[in-house]
Amino acid sequence: MRIFVYGSLRRKQGNSHWMTNALLLGEHCEQGYRLYSLGHYPGAVPGEGAVNGEVYRIDASTLAELDALRTKGGEYQRKLIRTPYGSAWMYVYQRPVDGLTPIDSGDWLDREES
């Protein structure tokens, strides 16, 4: 299975250690989402724009660990998207974004420039 990550799970980011057993397939830009800063990590919500990230091949145990990290408390919901590498899971932010800072570039790595 595959997963699309766009924030702290990306290479050289704070939670990239969760991806130790994953195989990087390549970069991807997912249209139809807007990226917001939640402080130390981002959230993508449906909207105008695009989100840049990476697609990885992962195993079931890695997905279960990521679900425990991302979906507890209903903060994110997993959604299946299409990528050039095949279908992949994406974590979509589920809470209101009022008052949050948008990342206009759509790229968490460029958040300081937004």
mmCIF file with all atom_site columns, C-alpha atoms in Angstrom:
data_model
loop_
_atom_site.group_PDB
_atom_site.id
_atom_site.type_symbol
_atom_site.label_atom_id
_atom_site.label_alt_id
_atom_site.label_comp_id
_atom_site.label_asym_id
_atom_site.label_entity_id
_atom_site.label_seq_id
_atom_site.pdbx_PDB_ins_code
_atom_site.Cartn_x
_atom_site.Cartn_y
_atom_site.Cartn_z
_atom_site.occupancy
_atom_site.B_iso_or_equiv
_atom_site.pdbx_formal_charge
_atom_site.auth_seq_id
_atom_site.auth_comp_id
_atom_site.auth_asym_id
_atom_site.auth_atom_id
_atom_site.pdbx_PDB_model_num
ATOM 1   C CA . MET A 1 1   ? 0.000   0.000  0.000   1.00 0.00 ? 1   MET A CA 1
ATOM 2   C CA . ARG A 1 2   ? 1.007   3.629  -0.437  1.00 0.00 ? 2   ARG A CA 1
ATOM 3   C CA . ILE A 1 3   ? 0.691   6.846  1.560   1.00 0.00 ? 3   ILE A CA 1
ATOM 4   C CA . PHE A 1 4   ? 0.991   10.501 0.568   1.00 0.00 ? 4   PHE A CA 1
ATOM 5   C CA . VAL A 1 5   ? 2.610   12.627 3.299   1.00 0.00 ? 5   VAL A CA 1
ATOM 6   C CA . TYR A 1 6   ? 2.838   16.409 3.189   1.00 0.00 ? 6   TYR A CA 1
ATOM 7   C CA . GLY A 1 7   ? 4.163   17.596 6.545   1.00 0.00 ? 7   GLY A CA 1
ATOM 8   C CA . SER A 1 8   ? 6.131   16.319 9.501   1.00 0.00 ? 8   SER A CA 1
ATOM 9   C CA . LEU A 1 9   ? 6.335   12.781 8.053   1.00 0.00 ? 9   LEU A CA 1
ATOM 10  C CA . ARG A 1 10  ? 8.342   13.990 5.030   1.00 0.00 ? 10  ARG A CA 1
ATOM 11  C CA . ARG A 1 11  ? 12.103  13.455 4.728   1.00 0.00 ? 11  ARG A CA 1
ATOM 12  C CA . LYS A 1 12  ? 14.191  15.361 7.286   1.00 0.00 ? 12  LYS A CA 1
ATOM 13  C CA . GLN A 1 13  ? 11.098  16.556 9.186   1.00 0.00 ? 13  GLN A CA 1
ATOM 14  C CA . GLY A 1 14  ? 10.235  16.049 12.856  1.00 0.00 ? 14  GLY A CA 1
ATOM 15  C CA . ASN A 1 15  ? 8.237   12.822 12.481  1.00 0.00 ? 15  ASN A CA 1
ATOM 16  C CA . SER A 1 16  ? 10.139  11.303 9.541   1.00 0.00 ? 16  SER A CA 1
ATOM 17  C CA . HIS A 1 17  ? 11.372  8.520  11.864  1.00 0.00 ? 17  HIS A CA 1
ATOM 18  C CA . TRP A 1 18  ? 7.879   6.971  11.517  1.00 0.00 ? 18  TRP A CA 1
ATOM 19  C CA . MET A 1 19  ? 8.756   6.351  7.844   1.00 0.00 ? 19  MET A CA 1
ATOM 20  C CA . THR A 1 20  ? 11.969  4.378  8.534   1.00 0.00 ? 20  THR A CA 1
ATOM 21  C CA . ASN A 1 21  ? 10.584  1.169  7.000   1.00 0.00 ? 21  ASN A CA 1
ATOM 22  C CA . ALA A 1 22  ? 8.873   2.961  4.105   1.00 0.00 ? 22  ALA A CA 1
ATOM 23  C CA . LEU A 1 23  ? 10.107  3.153  0.518   1.00 0.00 ? 23  LEU A CA 1
ATOM 24  C CA . LEU A 1 24  ? 10.034  6.626  -1.069  1.00 0.00 ? 24  LEU A CA 1
ATOM 25  C CA . LEU A 1 25  ? 8.394   6.372  -4.492  1.00 0.00 ? 25  LEU A CA 1
ATOM 26  C CA . GLY A 1 26  ? 8.567   10.067 -5.375  1.00 0.00 ? 26  GLY A CA 1
ATOM 27  C CA . GLU A 1 27  ? 7.051   13.494 -5.042  1.00 0.00 ? 27  GLU A CA 1
ATOM 28  C CA . HIS A 1 28  ? 3.440   14.386 -5.783  1.00 0.00 ? 28  HIS A CA 1
ATOM 29  C CA . CYS A 1 29  ? 1.257   17.503 -5.836  1.00 0.00 ? 29  CYS A CA 1
ATOM 30  C CA . GLU A 1 30  ? -2.383  16.826 -4.867  1.00 0.00 ? 30  GLU A CA 1
ATOM 31  C CA . GLN A 1 31  ? -4.869  19.309 -6.336  1.00 0.00 ? 31  GLN A CA 1
ATOM 32  C CA . GLY A 1 32  ? -8.044  20.442 -4.585  1.00 0.00 ? 32  GLY A CA 1
ATOM 33  C CA . TYR A 1 33  ? -6.605  20.961 -1.083  1.00 0.00 ? 33  TYR A CA 1
ATOM 34  C CA . ARG A 1 34  ? -5.457  23.930 0.976   1.00 0.00 ? 34  ARG A CA 1
ATOM 35  C CA . LEU A 1 35  ? -2.651  23.606 3.510   1.00 0.00 ? 35  LEU A CA 1
ATOM 36  C CA . TYR A 1 36  ? -2.711  25.221 6.970   1.00 0.00 ? 36  TYR A CA 1
ATOM 37  C CA . SER A 1 37  ? -0.124  25.444 9.726   1.00 0.00 ? 37  SER A CA 1
ATOM 38  C CA . LEU A 1 38  ? -1.200  23.816 12.986  1.00 0.00 ? 38  LEU A CA 1
ATOM 39  C CA . GLY A 1 39  ? 2.026   24.852 14.698  1.00 0.00 ? 39  GLY A CA 1
ATOM 40  C CA . HIS A 1 40  ? 4.559   22.017 14.487  1.00 0.00 ? 40  HIS A CA 1
ATOM 41  C CA . TYR A 1 41  ? 2.758   20.237 11.645  1.00 0.00 ? 41  TYR A CA 1
ATOM 42  C CA . PRO A 1 42  ? 0.236   21.050 8.894   1.00 0.00 ? 42  PRO A CA 1
ATOM 43  C CA . GLY A 1 43  ? -3.288  20.064 8.012   1.00 0.00 ? 43  GLY A CA 1
ATOM 44  C CA . ALA A 1 44  ? -4.732  19.794 4.504   1.00 0.00 ? 44  ALA A CA 1
ATOM 45  C CA . VAL A 1 45  ? -8.415  20.475 3.925   1.00 0.00 ? 45  VAL A CA 1
ATOM 46  C CA . PRO A 1 46  ? -10.483 20.350 0.741   1.00 0.00 ? 46  PRO A CA 1
ATOM 47  C CA . GLY A 1 47  ? -10.346 23.703 -1.043  1.00 0.00 ? 47  GLY A CA 1
ATOM 48  C CA . GLU A 1 48  ? -8.730  25.734 -3.770  1.00 0.00 ? 48  GLU A CA 1
ATOM 49  C CA . GLY A 1 49  ? -5.073  25.018 -4.169  1.00 0.00 ? 49  GLY A CA 1
ATOM 50  C CA . ALA A 1 50  ? -2.651  22.123 -4.086  1.00 0.00 ? 50  ALA A CA 1
ATOM 51  C CA . VAL A 1 51  ? -0.537  20.326 -1.524  1.00 0.00 ? 51  VAL A CA 1
ATOM 52  C CA . ASN A 1 52  ? 3.015   19.138 -2.199  1.00 0.00 ? 52  ASN A CA 1
ATOM 53  C CA . GLY A 1 53  ? 4.382   16.001 -0.602  1.00 0.00 ? 53  GLY A CA 1
ATOM 54  C CA . GLU A 1 54  ? 5.892   12.560 -1.000  1.00 0.00 ? 54  GLU A CA 1
ATOM 55  C CA . VAL A 1 55  ? 4.450   9.150  -1.787  1.00 0.00 ? 55  VAL A CA 1
ATOM 56  C CA . TYR A 1 56  ? 5.780   6.098  0.054   1.00 0.00 ? 56  TYR A CA 1
ATOM 57  C CA . ARG A 1 57  ? 5.171   2.365  -0.115  1.00 0.00 ? 57  ARG A CA 1
ATOM 58  C CA . ILE A 1 58  ? 4.389   1.175  3.425   1.00 0.00 ? 58  ILE A CA 1
ATOM 59  C CA . ASP A 1 59  ? 3.364   -2.030 5.152   1.00 0.00 ? 59  ASP A CA 1
ATOM 60  C CA . ALA A 1 60  ? 0.242   -2.645 7.243   1.00 0.00 ? 60  ALA A CA 1
ATOM 61  C CA . SER A 1 61  ? 2.027   -2.184 10.569  1.00 0.00 ? 61  SER A CA 1
ATOM 62  C CA . THR A 1 62  ? 3.359   1.246  9.522   1.00 0.00 ? 62  THR A CA 1
ATOM 63  C CA . LEU A 1 63  ? -0.133  2.285  8.444   1.00 0.00 ? 63  LEU A CA 1
ATOM 64  C CA . ALA A 1 64  ? -1.525  1.161  11.807  1.00 0.00 ? 64  ALA A CA 1
ATOM 65  C CA . GLU A 1 65  ? 1.137   3.219  13.628  1.00 0.00 ? 65  GLU A CA 1
ATOM 66  C CA . LEU A 1 66  ? 0.395   6.276  11.492  1.00 0.00 ? 66  LEU A CA 1
ATOM 67  C CA . ASP A 1 67  ? -3.343  5.861  12.080  1.00 0.00 ? 67  ASP A CA 1
ATOM 68  C CA . ALA A 1 68  ? -2.717  5.818  15.829  1.00 0.00 ? 68  ALA A CA 1
ATOM 69  C CA . LEU A 1 69  ? -0.598  8.973  15.490  1.00 0.00 ? 69  LEU A CA 1
ATOM 70  C CA . ARG A 1 70  ? -2.870  10.888 13.108  1.00 0.00 ? 70  ARG A CA 1
ATOM 71  C CA . THR A 1 71  ? -6.477  9.783  13.627  1.00 0.00 ? 71  THR A CA 1
ATOM 72  C CA . LYS A 1 72  ? -6.709  9.724  17.430  1.00 0.00 ? 72  LYS A CA 1
ATOM 73  C CA . GLY A 1 73  ? -9.227  12.266 18.656  1.00 0.00 ? 73  GLY A CA 1
ATOM 74  C CA . GLY A 1 74  ? -10.620 12.722 15.158  1.00 0.00 ? 74  GLY A CA 1
ATOM 75  C CA . GLU A 1 75  ? -7.984  15.259 14.092  1.00 0.00 ? 75  GLU A CA 1
ATOM 76  C CA . TYR A 1 76  ? -7.452  13.605 10.696  1.00 0.00 ? 76  TYR A CA 1
ATOM 77  C CA . GLN A 1 77  ? -9.318  11.158 8.498   1.00 0.00 ? 77  GLN A CA 1
ATOM 78  C CA . ARG A 1 78  ? -7.648  8.927  5.946   1.00 0.00 ? 78  ARG A CA 1
ATOM 79  C CA . LYS A 1 79  ? -8.778  9.381  2.329   1.00 0.00 ? 79  LYS A CA 1
ATOM 80  C CA . LEU A 1 80  ? -7.738  7.448  -0.772  1.00 0.00 ? 80  LEU A CA 1
ATOM 81  C CA . ILE A 1 81  ? -6.286  9.621  -3.568  1.00 0.00 ? 81  ILE A CA 1
ATOM 82  C CA . ARG A 1 82  ? -4.781  8.927  -6.990  1.00 0.00 ? 82  ARG A CA 1
ATOM 83  C CA . THR A 1 83  ? -1.077  9.569  -7.567  1.00 0.00 ? 83  THR A CA 1
ATOM 84  C CA . PRO A 1 84  ? 1.324   8.772  -10.429 1.00 0.00 ? 84  PRO A CA 1
ATOM 85  C CA . TYR A 1 85  ? 2.483   5.824  -8.263  1.00 0.00 ? 85  TYR A CA 1
ATOM 86  C CA . GLY A 1 86  ? -1.012  4.388  -7.808  1.00 0.00 ? 86  GLY A CA 1
ATOM 87  C CA . SER A 1 87  ? -3.680  4.974  -5.196  1.00 0.00 ? 87  SER A CA 1
ATOM 88  C CA . ALA A 1 88  ? -2.378  6.281  -1.876  1.00 0.00 ? 88  ALA A CA 1
ATOM 89  C CA . TRP A 1 89  ? -3.796  7.203  1.505   1.00 0.00 ? 89  TRP A CA 1
ATOM 90  C CA . MET A 1 90  ? -3.754  10.860 2.578   1.00 0.00 ? 90  MET A CA 1
ATOM 91  C CA . TYR A 1 91  ? -4.577  12.256 6.019   1.00 0.00 ? 91  TYR A CA 1
ATOM 92  C CA . VAL A 1 92  ? -7.144  15.074 5.674   1.00 0.00 ? 92  VAL A CA 1
ATOM 93  C CA . TYR A 1 93  ? -7.554  17.515 8.559   1.00 0.00 ? 93  TYR A CA 1
ATOM 94  C CA . GLN A 1 94  ? -11.052 17.366 10.108  1.00 0.00 ? 94  GLN A CA 1
ATOM 95  C CA . ARG A 1 95  ? -11.221 20.367 12.437  1.00 0.00 ? 95  ARG A CA 1
ATOM 96  C CA . PRO A 1 96  ? -12.146 24.008 11.662  1.00 0.00 ? 96  PRO A CA 1
ATOM 97  C CA . VAL A 1 97  ? -9.357  26.091 10.131  1.00 0.00 ? 97  VAL A CA 1
ATOM 98  C CA . ASP A 1 98  ? -10.714 29.501 11.176  1.00 0.00 ? 98  ASP A CA 1
ATOM 99  C CA . GLY A 1 99  ? -7.830  31.544 12.558  1.00 0.00 ? 99  GLY A CA 1
ATOM 100 C CA . LEU A 1 100 ? -5.145  29.154 11.274  1.00 0.00 ? 100 LEU A CA 1
ATOM 101 C CA . THR A 1 101 ? -2.338  30.394 9.018   1.00 0.00 ? 101 THR A CA 1
ATOM 102 C CA . PRO A 1 102 ? -2.649  29.180 5.427   1.00 0.00 ? 102 PRO A CA 1
ATOM 103 C CA . ILE A 1 103 ? 0.497   27.997 3.655   1.00 0.00 ? 103 ILE A CA 1
ATOM 104 C CA . ASP A 1 104 ? -0.136  29.554 0.277   1.00 0.00 ? 104 ASP A CA 1
ATOM 105 C CA . SER A 1 105 ? 2.647   27.650 -1.504  1.00 0.00 ? 105 SER A CA 1
ATOM 106 C CA . GLY A 1 106 ? 1.019   24.352 -0.509  1.00 0.00 ? 106 GLY A CA 1
ATOM 107 C CA . ASP A 1 107 ? 4.422   23.114 0.614   1.00 0.00 ? 107 ASP A CA 1
ATOM 108 C CA . TRP A 1 108 ? 5.150   22.573 4.329   1.00 0.00 ? 108 TRP A CA 1
ATOM 109 C CA . LEU A 1 109 ? 8.869   22.920 3.596   1.00 0.00 ? 109 LEU A CA 1
ATOM 110 C CA . ASP A 1 110 ? 8.214   26.516 2.414   1.00 0.00 ? 110 ASP A CA 1
ATOM 111 C CA . ARG A 1 111 ? 6.022   27.467 5.401   1.00 0.00 ? 111 ARG A CA 1
ATOM 112 C CA . GLU A 1 112 ? 8.343   30.248 6.575   1.00 0.00 ? 112 GLU A CA 1
ATOM 113 C CA . GLU A 1 113 ? 7.855   32.029 3.253   1.00 0.00 ? 113 GLU A CA 1
ATOM 114 C CA . SER A 1 114 ? 4.028   32.044 3.423   1.00 0.00 ? 114 SER A CA 1
#
